[in-house]
Short mmCIF file of C-alpha atoms and ligand atoms in Angstrom, two decimals:
data_model
loop_
_atom_site.label_atom_id
_atom_site.label_comp_id
_atom_site.label_asym_id
_atom_site.label_seq_id
_atom_site.Cartn_x
_atom_site.Cartn_y
_atom_site.Cartn_z
CA MET A 394 114.62 134.44 122.19
CA THR A 395 116.63 136.82 120.02
CA SER A 396 114.95 139.86 118.52
CA GLU A 397 115.44 138.19 115.14
CA GLU A 398 113.33 135.25 116.26
CA ARG A 399 110.70 137.46 117.82
CA ARG A 400 110.34 139.38 114.60
CA ALA A 401 109.98 136.16 112.65
CA LEU A 402 107.25 135.04 115.05
CA SER A 403 105.04 138.01 114.35
CA LEU A 404 105.67 138.04 110.61
CA VAL A 405 102.67 137.43 108.42
CA VAL A 406 102.59 137.09 104.66
CA GLN A 407 99.37 138.36 103.09
CA LYS A 408 98.40 137.59 99.52
CA TYR A 409 95.67 139.57 97.77
CA GLY A 410 93.97 138.12 94.70
CA GLY A 411 92.94 139.95 91.56
CA SER A 412 89.30 140.42 92.54
CA SER A 413 90.40 142.17 95.76
CA LEU A 414 92.48 144.57 93.64
CA ALA A 415 90.03 145.07 90.79
CA ASP A 416 90.06 148.89 90.80
CA ALA A 417 91.45 151.94 92.61
CA ASP A 418 88.93 151.59 95.44
CA GLY A 419 89.86 147.95 95.89
CA ILE A 420 93.54 148.86 96.04
CA LYS A 421 92.87 151.54 98.66
CA ARG A 422 90.82 149.10 100.72
CA VAL A 423 93.62 146.51 100.59
CA ALA A 424 96.18 149.17 101.55
CA GLN A 425 94.07 149.99 104.60
CA ARG A 426 93.95 146.36 105.58
CA ILE A 427 97.71 146.02 105.29
CA VAL A 428 98.31 149.14 107.36
CA ALA A 429 95.85 147.87 110.01
CA THR A 430 97.86 144.63 110.25
CA ARG A 431 101.00 146.65 110.72
CA LYS A 432 99.35 148.85 113.35
CA ALA A 433 98.29 145.70 115.20
CA GLY A 434 101.99 145.02 115.73
CA HIS A 435 102.82 142.55 112.97
CA SER A 436 105.53 142.67 110.39
CA VAL A 437 103.85 142.13 107.07
CA VAL A 438 105.00 141.05 103.64
CA VAL A 439 102.42 141.41 100.88
CA VAL A 440 102.09 139.40 97.68
CA VAL A 441 99.74 140.68 94.98
CA SER A 442 98.04 139.24 91.91
CA ALA A 443 97.20 141.21 88.80
CA MET A 444 94.16 143.51 88.96
CA GLY A 445 90.82 141.86 88.15
CA ASP A 446 90.93 139.91 84.91
CA THR A 447 94.16 141.55 83.69
CA THR A 448 95.99 138.26 83.18
CA ASP A 449 93.18 136.89 80.99
CA GLU A 450 93.04 140.13 79.02
CA LEU A 451 96.80 140.13 78.43
CA HIS A 452 96.57 136.50 77.38
CA ASP A 453 93.77 137.25 74.92
CA LEU A 454 95.82 140.13 73.53
CA ALA A 455 98.79 137.83 72.99
CA LEU A 456 96.60 135.39 71.07
CA ASP A 457 95.36 138.25 68.92
CA VAL A 458 98.86 138.87 67.63
CA SER A 459 100.09 135.27 67.53
CA PRO A 460 98.19 131.98 67.78
CA VAL A 461 101.14 130.31 69.53
CA PRO A 462 103.06 133.02 71.39
CA PRO A 463 106.62 132.08 72.39
CA GLY A 464 106.67 131.07 76.07
CA ARG A 465 109.39 133.53 76.98
CA GLU A 466 107.49 136.48 75.58
CA LEU A 467 104.15 135.38 76.98
CA ASP A 468 105.68 135.21 80.46
CA MET A 469 107.23 138.64 80.02
CA LEU A 470 103.83 140.00 79.05
CA LEU A 471 101.77 138.29 81.77
CA THR A 472 104.12 139.29 84.60
CA ALA A 473 103.39 142.92 83.76
CA GLY A 474 99.96 142.49 85.36
CA GLU A 475 101.40 141.91 88.84
CA ARG A 476 103.86 144.77 88.40
CA ILE A 477 100.99 147.18 87.90
CA SER A 478 99.23 146.13 91.09
CA MET A 479 102.39 146.00 93.24
CA ALA A 480 103.29 149.59 92.40
CA LEU A 481 99.73 150.84 92.94
CA VAL A 482 99.41 149.07 96.30
CA ALA A 483 102.75 150.55 97.41
CA MET A 484 101.55 154.02 96.41
CA ALA A 485 98.25 153.60 98.24
CA ILE A 486 100.13 152.55 101.39
CA ALA A 487 102.47 155.54 101.07
CA ASN A 488 99.39 157.72 100.95
CA LEU A 489 98.40 156.33 104.37
CA GLY A 490 101.72 157.45 105.80
CA PHE A 491 103.62 154.14 105.75
CA GLU A 492 106.60 153.23 103.63
CA ALA A 493 106.04 150.40 101.16
CA ARG A 494 108.47 149.11 98.53
CA SER A 495 107.42 147.04 95.56
CA PHE A 496 109.56 144.20 94.19
CA THR A 497 109.24 141.99 91.13
CA GLY A 498 109.46 138.24 91.70
CA SER A 499 113.02 138.32 90.46
CA GLN A 500 113.98 141.14 92.86
CA ALA A 501 112.31 139.27 95.71
CA GLY A 502 114.60 136.30 95.02
CA VAL A 503 112.05 133.87 93.57
CA ILE A 504 114.31 131.54 91.56
CA THR A 505 112.66 129.01 89.27
CA ASP A 506 113.45 126.41 86.65
CA SER A 507 113.04 127.52 83.05
CA THR A 508 109.67 125.97 82.16
CA HIS A 509 107.80 128.97 80.81
CA GLY A 510 104.13 129.06 81.79
CA LYS A 511 104.48 126.59 84.65
CA ALA A 512 107.85 127.16 86.23
CA ARG A 513 108.70 125.55 89.55
CA ILE A 514 110.30 127.50 92.36
CA ILE A 515 113.68 125.98 93.14
CA ASP A 516 114.99 128.53 95.62
CA VAL A 517 113.92 131.71 97.40
CA THR A 518 116.60 134.22 98.41
CA PRO A 519 114.60 137.10 99.88
CA GLY A 520 117.52 139.33 100.89
CA ARG A 521 115.87 142.48 99.61
CA ILE A 522 112.62 141.63 101.40
CA SER A 523 114.38 141.13 104.74
CA GLY A 524 116.26 144.35 104.06
CA ALA A 525 113.06 146.29 103.49
CA LEU A 526 111.53 144.80 106.66
CA ALA A 527 114.63 145.75 108.65
CA ASP A 528 114.21 149.32 107.40
CA GLY A 529 110.61 149.31 108.63
CA ALA A 530 109.15 149.32 105.11
CA ILE A 531 106.33 147.07 103.94
CA PRO A 532 107.51 144.90 101.02
CA ILE A 533 104.96 144.38 98.23
CA VAL A 534 105.93 141.48 96.00
CA ALA A 535 104.58 140.70 92.54
CA GLY A 536 103.16 137.18 92.70
CA PHE A 537 103.07 134.49 90.01
CA GLN A 538 106.58 135.19 88.72
CA GLY A 539 110.23 134.44 89.16
CA VAL A 540 113.47 134.31 87.27
CA SER A 541 115.01 131.21 85.77
CA ALA A 542 118.27 130.15 87.40
CA GLY A 543 119.57 128.87 84.08
CA SER A 544 118.38 131.26 81.39
CA LYS A 545 117.90 134.34 83.62
CA ASP A 546 114.62 134.86 81.80
CA ILE A 547 111.41 135.88 83.53
CA THR A 548 109.06 132.96 84.21
CA THR A 549 105.51 132.48 85.46
CA LEU A 550 104.36 129.85 87.92
CA GLY A 551 101.11 128.86 86.19
CA ARG A 552 97.65 130.36 86.55
CA GLY A 553 96.82 131.11 90.17
CA GLY A 554 100.52 131.00 91.01
CA SER A 555 100.56 134.04 93.30
CA ASP A 556 99.38 131.77 96.11
CA THR A 557 102.57 129.78 95.65
CA THR A 558 104.71 132.92 95.73
CA ALA A 559 103.11 133.81 99.06
CA VAL A 560 103.68 130.44 100.70
CA ALA A 561 107.21 130.17 99.32
CA LEU A 562 108.06 133.58 100.79
CA ALA A 563 106.39 132.65 104.07
CA ALA A 564 108.60 129.57 104.26
CA ALA A 565 111.79 131.42 103.30
CA LEU A 566 111.11 134.20 105.82
CA ALA A 567 109.96 131.81 108.58
CA ALA A 568 106.62 133.62 108.79
CA GLN A 569 104.08 132.44 111.29
CA THR A 570 101.20 132.20 108.86
CA CYS A 571 100.28 132.91 105.30
CA GLU A 572 96.96 134.65 104.73
CA ILE A 573 95.39 134.24 101.30
CA TYR A 574 92.79 136.95 100.70
CA THR A 575 90.18 136.14 98.10
CA ASP A 576 86.60 136.97 97.10
CA VAL A 577 84.89 134.29 99.18
CA ASP A 578 85.05 133.63 102.93
CA GLY A 579 87.25 130.56 102.68
CA VAL A 580 87.24 127.07 101.26
CA PHE A 581 83.70 125.78 100.77
CA THR A 582 82.19 122.31 100.58
CA ALA A 583 81.57 123.10 96.89
CA ASP A 584 82.05 126.13 94.68
CA PRO A 585 79.45 128.62 96.03
CA ARG A 586 79.01 129.86 92.46
CA ILE A 587 77.40 126.51 91.64
CA VAL A 588 76.04 125.42 95.02
CA PRO A 589 74.82 128.50 96.91
CA SER A 590 74.08 126.37 99.97
CA ALA A 591 77.73 125.30 100.27
CA ARG A 592 79.23 125.58 103.74
CA LYS A 593 82.54 127.09 104.77
CA ILE A 594 85.03 124.48 105.95
CA PRO A 595 86.63 125.81 109.17
CA VAL A 596 89.71 123.56 109.08
CA ILE A 597 90.98 121.32 106.31
CA SER A 598 94.09 119.13 106.20
CA TYR A 599 96.86 119.68 103.67
CA ASP A 600 96.08 116.29 102.12
CA GLU A 601 92.42 117.05 101.56
CA MET A 602 93.20 120.53 100.29
CA LEU A 603 95.73 119.03 97.87
CA GLU A 604 93.05 116.74 96.47
CA MET A 605 90.56 119.62 96.24
CA ALA A 606 93.08 121.83 94.41
CA ALA A 607 94.18 119.01 92.12
CA CYS A 608 90.53 118.34 91.29
CA GLY A 609 89.80 121.85 90.11
CA ALA A 610 88.97 123.85 93.26
CA LYS A 611 90.52 127.14 92.18
CA VAL A 612 90.56 128.73 95.60
CA LEU A 613 94.21 127.70 96.14
CA HIS A 614 97.00 126.89 93.69
CA LEU A 615 98.03 123.24 93.89
CA ARG A 616 101.73 123.92 94.32
CA CYS A 617 101.05 126.40 97.10
CA VAL A 618 99.44 123.60 99.11
CA GLU A 619 102.33 121.23 98.33
CA TYR A 620 104.73 123.90 99.51
CA ALA A 621 102.74 124.62 102.66
CA ARG A 622 102.59 120.92 103.53
CA HIS A 623 106.29 120.49 102.97
CA TYR A 624 107.28 123.45 105.15
CA ASP A 625 104.32 123.14 107.51
CA ILE A 626 103.08 126.69 106.93
CA PRO A 627 99.48 127.18 108.11
CA ILE A 628 97.40 128.93 105.46
CA HIS A 629 94.41 131.07 106.37
CA VAL A 630 92.12 131.47 103.35
CA ARG A 631 89.71 134.36 103.90
CA SER A 632 87.89 137.21 102.25
CA SER A 633 89.38 140.67 101.87
CA PHE A 634 85.80 141.97 101.77
CA SER A 635 84.84 140.88 105.29
CA SER A 636 86.53 140.34 108.64
CA ARG A 637 85.16 136.83 109.07
CA GLU A 638 87.40 133.98 110.09
CA GLY A 639 88.12 131.92 106.99
CA THR A 640 89.42 128.39 106.46
CA TRP A 641 92.61 127.13 108.08
CA VAL A 642 94.63 124.73 105.98
CA THR A 643 96.95 122.89 108.33
CA GLY A 644 98.51 119.54 109.00
CA SER A 645 97.63 119.21 112.63
CA LYS A 646 93.89 118.93 112.64
CA ALA A 647 90.82 117.55 110.91
CA HIS A 648 89.77 114.01 110.17
CA GLY A 649 92.45 112.13 112.04
CA THR A 650 95.33 113.13 109.81
CA ASN A 651 97.59 112.39 112.75
CA GLY A 652 98.87 108.88 112.97
CA PRO A 653 97.74 106.64 115.82
CA GLY A 654 99.11 107.74 119.15
CA GLU A 655 100.21 111.13 117.88
CA HIS A 656 99.36 113.93 120.20
CA ASP A 657 97.09 116.69 119.00
CA GLU A 658 97.92 120.11 120.41
CA GLN A 659 94.91 121.96 119.07
CA PRO A 660 91.39 121.24 120.23
CA ARG A 661 89.49 119.13 117.76
CA GLU A 662 85.95 118.05 117.33
CA ASP A 663 85.10 114.52 118.19
CA ALA A 664 86.12 112.42 115.20
CA MET A 665 82.64 110.89 115.20
CA ASP A 666 81.16 114.30 114.41
CA GLN A 667 83.40 114.79 111.40
CA PRO A 668 81.61 114.44 108.11
CA ILE A 669 82.83 111.58 105.94
CA ILE A 670 83.02 113.90 102.99
CA THR A 671 84.78 117.24 103.25
CA GLY A 672 83.85 118.67 99.90
CA VAL A 673 82.91 118.28 96.26
CA ALA A 674 85.29 119.73 93.66
CA HIS A 675 84.75 120.13 89.95
CA ASP A 676 86.91 120.78 86.93
CA ARG A 677 85.81 122.11 83.55
CA ASP A 678 89.29 122.48 82.13
CA GLU A 679 89.94 118.91 81.09
CA ALA A 680 89.33 116.97 77.90
CA THR A 681 89.63 113.34 76.86
CA ILE A 682 91.54 111.68 74.06
CA THR A 683 90.51 108.20 72.95
CA VAL A 684 92.93 106.10 70.96
CA THR A 685 90.98 103.34 69.22
CA GLY A 686 91.94 100.08 67.56
CA ILE A 687 95.23 99.57 69.34
CA PRO A 688 96.95 96.25 68.53
CA ASP A 689 97.00 94.03 71.60
CA LYS A 690 100.78 93.87 72.02
CA VAL A 691 103.10 94.34 74.95
CA GLY A 692 104.53 97.85 75.25
CA ILE A 693 102.03 99.81 73.17
CA ALA A 694 100.52 101.70 76.11
CA ALA A 695 104.02 102.61 77.22
CA LYS A 696 104.74 104.03 73.75
CA ILE A 697 101.58 106.13 73.71
CA PHE A 698 102.14 107.61 77.15
CA ARG A 699 105.86 108.14 76.48
CA GLU A 700 104.88 110.45 73.61
CA ILE A 701 102.51 112.41 75.83
CA ALA A 702 105.09 112.68 78.61
CA GLU A 703 107.74 113.92 76.21
CA ALA A 704 105.38 116.68 75.14
CA GLY A 705 105.41 117.79 78.82
CA ILE A 706 101.72 116.95 79.30
CA ASN A 707 100.32 115.63 82.55
CA ILE A 708 97.53 113.15 82.16
CA ASP A 709 95.04 112.24 84.83
CA MET A 710 92.63 109.33 84.40
CA ILE A 711 93.18 106.38 82.06
CA VAL A 712 90.68 103.74 80.98
CA GLN A 713 91.49 100.79 78.71
CA SER A 714 88.95 98.43 77.23
CA THR A 715 89.77 95.41 75.09
CA SER A 716 87.33 93.85 72.68
CA ARG A 717 87.27 90.05 72.92
CA ALA A 718 86.13 89.79 69.32
CA THR A 719 88.88 91.81 67.67
CA GLY A 720 91.58 91.53 70.31
CA GLN A 721 92.10 95.24 69.86
CA ALA A 722 92.06 97.80 72.64
CA ASP A 723 90.80 101.35 73.10
CA ILE A 724 92.53 103.67 75.57
CA SER A 725 90.95 106.90 76.81
CA PHE A 726 92.67 109.40 79.04
CA THR A 727 92.01 112.86 80.42
CA LEU A 728 94.38 115.80 80.12
CA PRO A 729 94.24 119.58 80.52
CA ARG A 730 92.09 120.90 77.68
CA GLN A 731 94.72 123.41 76.59
CA ASP A 732 97.20 120.58 76.03
CA GLY A 733 94.78 118.76 73.71
CA PRO A 734 96.05 120.09 70.36
CA ALA A 735 99.69 119.37 71.25
CA ALA A 736 98.85 115.83 72.37
CA MET A 737 96.80 115.14 69.23
CA THR A 738 99.60 116.37 66.95
CA ARG A 739 102.14 114.26 68.76
CA LEU A 740 100.03 111.09 68.59
CA ARG A 741 99.17 111.59 64.91
CA GLU A 742 102.87 111.65 64.16
CA VAL A 743 103.32 108.16 65.60
CA GLN A 744 100.05 106.65 64.36
CA GLY A 745 101.76 104.64 61.60
CA ASP A 746 104.47 103.45 63.90
CA ILE A 747 102.16 102.36 66.75
CA GLY A 748 99.47 101.15 64.38
CA PHE A 749 96.28 102.33 66.08
CA GLU A 750 93.11 103.09 64.13
CA SER A 751 91.92 106.55 65.14
CA LEU A 752 92.10 109.42 67.62
CA VAL A 753 89.09 111.17 69.13
CA PHE A 754 89.37 114.43 71.06
CA ASP A 755 86.42 115.36 73.29
CA GLU A 756 86.21 118.68 75.10
CA SER A 757 82.63 118.35 76.27
CA ILE A 758 83.44 116.69 79.57
CA GLY A 759 83.66 117.73 83.20
CA LYS A 760 85.14 116.08 86.25
CA ILE A 761 83.49 115.83 89.64
CA SER A 762 85.42 114.72 92.72
CA LEU A 763 84.31 113.79 96.19
CA ILE A 764 86.99 114.39 98.82
CA GLY A 765 87.18 113.37 102.44
CA ALA A 766 89.66 111.64 104.72
CA GLY A 767 86.69 109.97 106.40
CA MET A 768 86.05 107.76 103.37
CA ARG A 769 89.14 105.73 104.28
CA SER A 770 87.18 104.06 107.04
CA HIS A 771 83.63 104.18 105.68
CA PRO A 772 82.37 101.59 103.23
CA GLY A 773 79.71 102.50 100.71
CA VAL A 774 80.86 105.97 99.76
CA SER A 775 81.26 105.05 96.08
CA ALA A 776 77.86 103.36 96.05
CA ASP A 777 76.18 106.47 97.50
CA PHE A 778 78.07 108.76 95.14
CA PHE A 779 77.22 106.80 92.00
CA GLY A 780 73.67 106.38 93.28
CA ALA A 781 73.27 110.15 93.63
CA LEU A 782 74.53 110.68 90.08
CA ALA A 783 72.27 107.94 88.70
CA ASP A 784 69.19 109.32 90.49
CA ASN A 785 69.82 112.60 88.72
CA GLY A 786 70.30 111.03 85.31
CA VAL A 787 74.02 111.71 85.17
CA ASN A 788 75.97 109.22 83.09
CA ILE A 789 79.51 108.33 84.25
CA ARG A 790 82.22 108.00 81.62
CA MET A 791 85.36 107.37 83.67
CA ILE A 792 86.21 106.79 87.31
CA SER A 793 89.36 107.12 89.36
CA THR A 794 90.03 107.00 93.09
CA SER A 795 92.64 107.68 95.73
CA GLU A 796 92.48 106.83 99.41
CA ILE A 797 90.55 110.02 100.15
CA ARG A 798 88.93 110.84 96.79
CA ILE A 799 86.54 109.49 94.17
CA SER A 800 86.42 111.24 90.79
CA ALA A 801 84.12 110.72 87.83
CA VAL A 802 84.17 112.16 84.34
CA VAL A 803 80.69 113.17 83.18
CA ASP A 804 79.22 115.11 80.26
CA ALA A 805 80.03 118.82 80.60
CA ALA A 806 76.32 119.63 80.43
CA ASP A 807 75.66 117.45 83.50
CA LEU A 808 78.46 118.78 85.67
CA ASP A 809 76.60 121.41 87.72
CA GLU A 810 73.74 119.01 88.37
CA ALA A 811 76.20 116.30 89.41
CA VAL A 812 77.95 118.63 91.87
CA SER A 813 74.68 119.73 93.46
CA ALA A 814 73.40 116.16 93.66
CA ALA A 815 76.53 114.82 95.34
CA HIS A 816 76.65 117.77 97.71
CA ARG A 817 73.04 117.08 98.77
CA ALA A 818 73.49 113.33 99.00
CA PHE A 819 76.31 113.64 101.52
CA GLY A 820 74.44 116.11 103.68
CA LEU A 821 76.75 119.02 102.98
CA ASP A 822 74.00 121.55 102.29
CA ASP A 823 73.93 124.31 104.85
CA GLY A 824 70.39 125.52 104.52
CA ARG A 825 71.48 128.92 105.80
CA GLY A 826 72.87 130.15 102.51
CA GLU A 827 75.91 131.69 104.17
CA ALA A 828 78.15 131.46 101.10
CA VAL A 829 78.78 134.96 99.80
CA VAL A 830 80.63 135.60 96.57
CA TYR A 831 81.86 139.16 97.11
CA ALA A 832 83.45 139.82 93.74
CA GLY A 833 85.19 138.34 90.77
CA THR A 834 83.89 136.81 87.61
CA GLY A 835 85.12 133.33 88.51
CA ARG A 836 86.97 133.45 85.22
N1 LIG B 2140 97.43 136.76 87.89
C1 LIG B 2140 97.72 135.36 87.76
C2 LIG B 2140 96.49 134.62 87.27
O1 LIG B 2140 95.48 135.23 87.00
C3 LIG B 2140 98.25 134.76 89.01
C4 LIG B 2140 97.30 134.76 90.17
O2 LIG B 2140 96.29 135.42 90.17
O3 LIG B 2140 97.58 134.06 91.15
O4 LIG B 2140 96.53 133.44 87.13
MG1 MG B 2141 93.74 132.36 92.88
#
């Protein structure tokens, strides 16, 4: 093994979230943790989020001066949050006698497309990071940001995007693991802020974690999990406030994610002991649009969804119902709440052309999702899930499924109750109340 390879083997990327960096004391505590990792013999690259609720505050400020801030300028503003924390963390490390160098996303070689607000990483060229490591310095990288290959403008990766910065750097630097430090001890069977009896999940597969993240679990950014799966980077989600072992997100374990006959290197629990359901996720950030009185003609649905797609909006669930009496159809779909106004405007413009009757926008919904690879081979999961919701008086408005997930749209007011009920019904309650929320407003 060359010394290059040996260095790569002991390289760890650590990402610290905003609640771990909320104030000067938090920054000093994080600096100590980083230095301890270094003293334990690892090379370490650090990715930071903005302090506390800085990103939200900057966003609110932008809206105070302009109801629809230009994407380029909003990204320029929001990326300032991470620049503040990277410099402060570097200073705090210097104060402990180690050299640290801060880098913006652009300096760290995070190259993206030019979609402001939700840019995708298309390349990572971390020459300056490797250079700093070679000099024995600890690189501190601003998360959540990059630079567009085309326009050379500064971009952001979407809310929670620092996780993706960390995994992308871990992949580009061939790091052994990526540690995501947050304000809870790992990934839980439900959000501990809603279900205090939620249990920590010791190991979860990339596929299940992808479903959890896509269904609103904010603990990891969706694209970070996609990235980790693609490059097979194990992620260790843990708290920066404790030294407890967190949750490992990997491809090699949990719920028979290996194909038949594939050899499992790591020890695993007997598959029979695995719970059928891994966790319950919820999402409060969606809304529905219902298009009513649609003429029953070929190609109309395509027209409606073409408009939405051209506005750059991702939709999730779709339900169509046709009335026998009138021959007309209603179509409802869910979309991110923030995209609601844009979608409504777009559809109103084509109302005459498509010939539908009306549009209804509803923000008072929530989505609950049950996730578990075990449901592939267990009948009756939907029946038990819907039964649990019914027993608690929760009305279901829409349903969608994948091989390892069942989601339902319910009234926003019923969401917390629905999550608790499903969590109980599938025996996920711990009873020991081990879930600790160390910090953060959950905002
Ligand atoms: N600071 C950004 C946000 O609040 C990115 C991140 O925390 O990952 O969304
Ligand atoms: Mg986050």
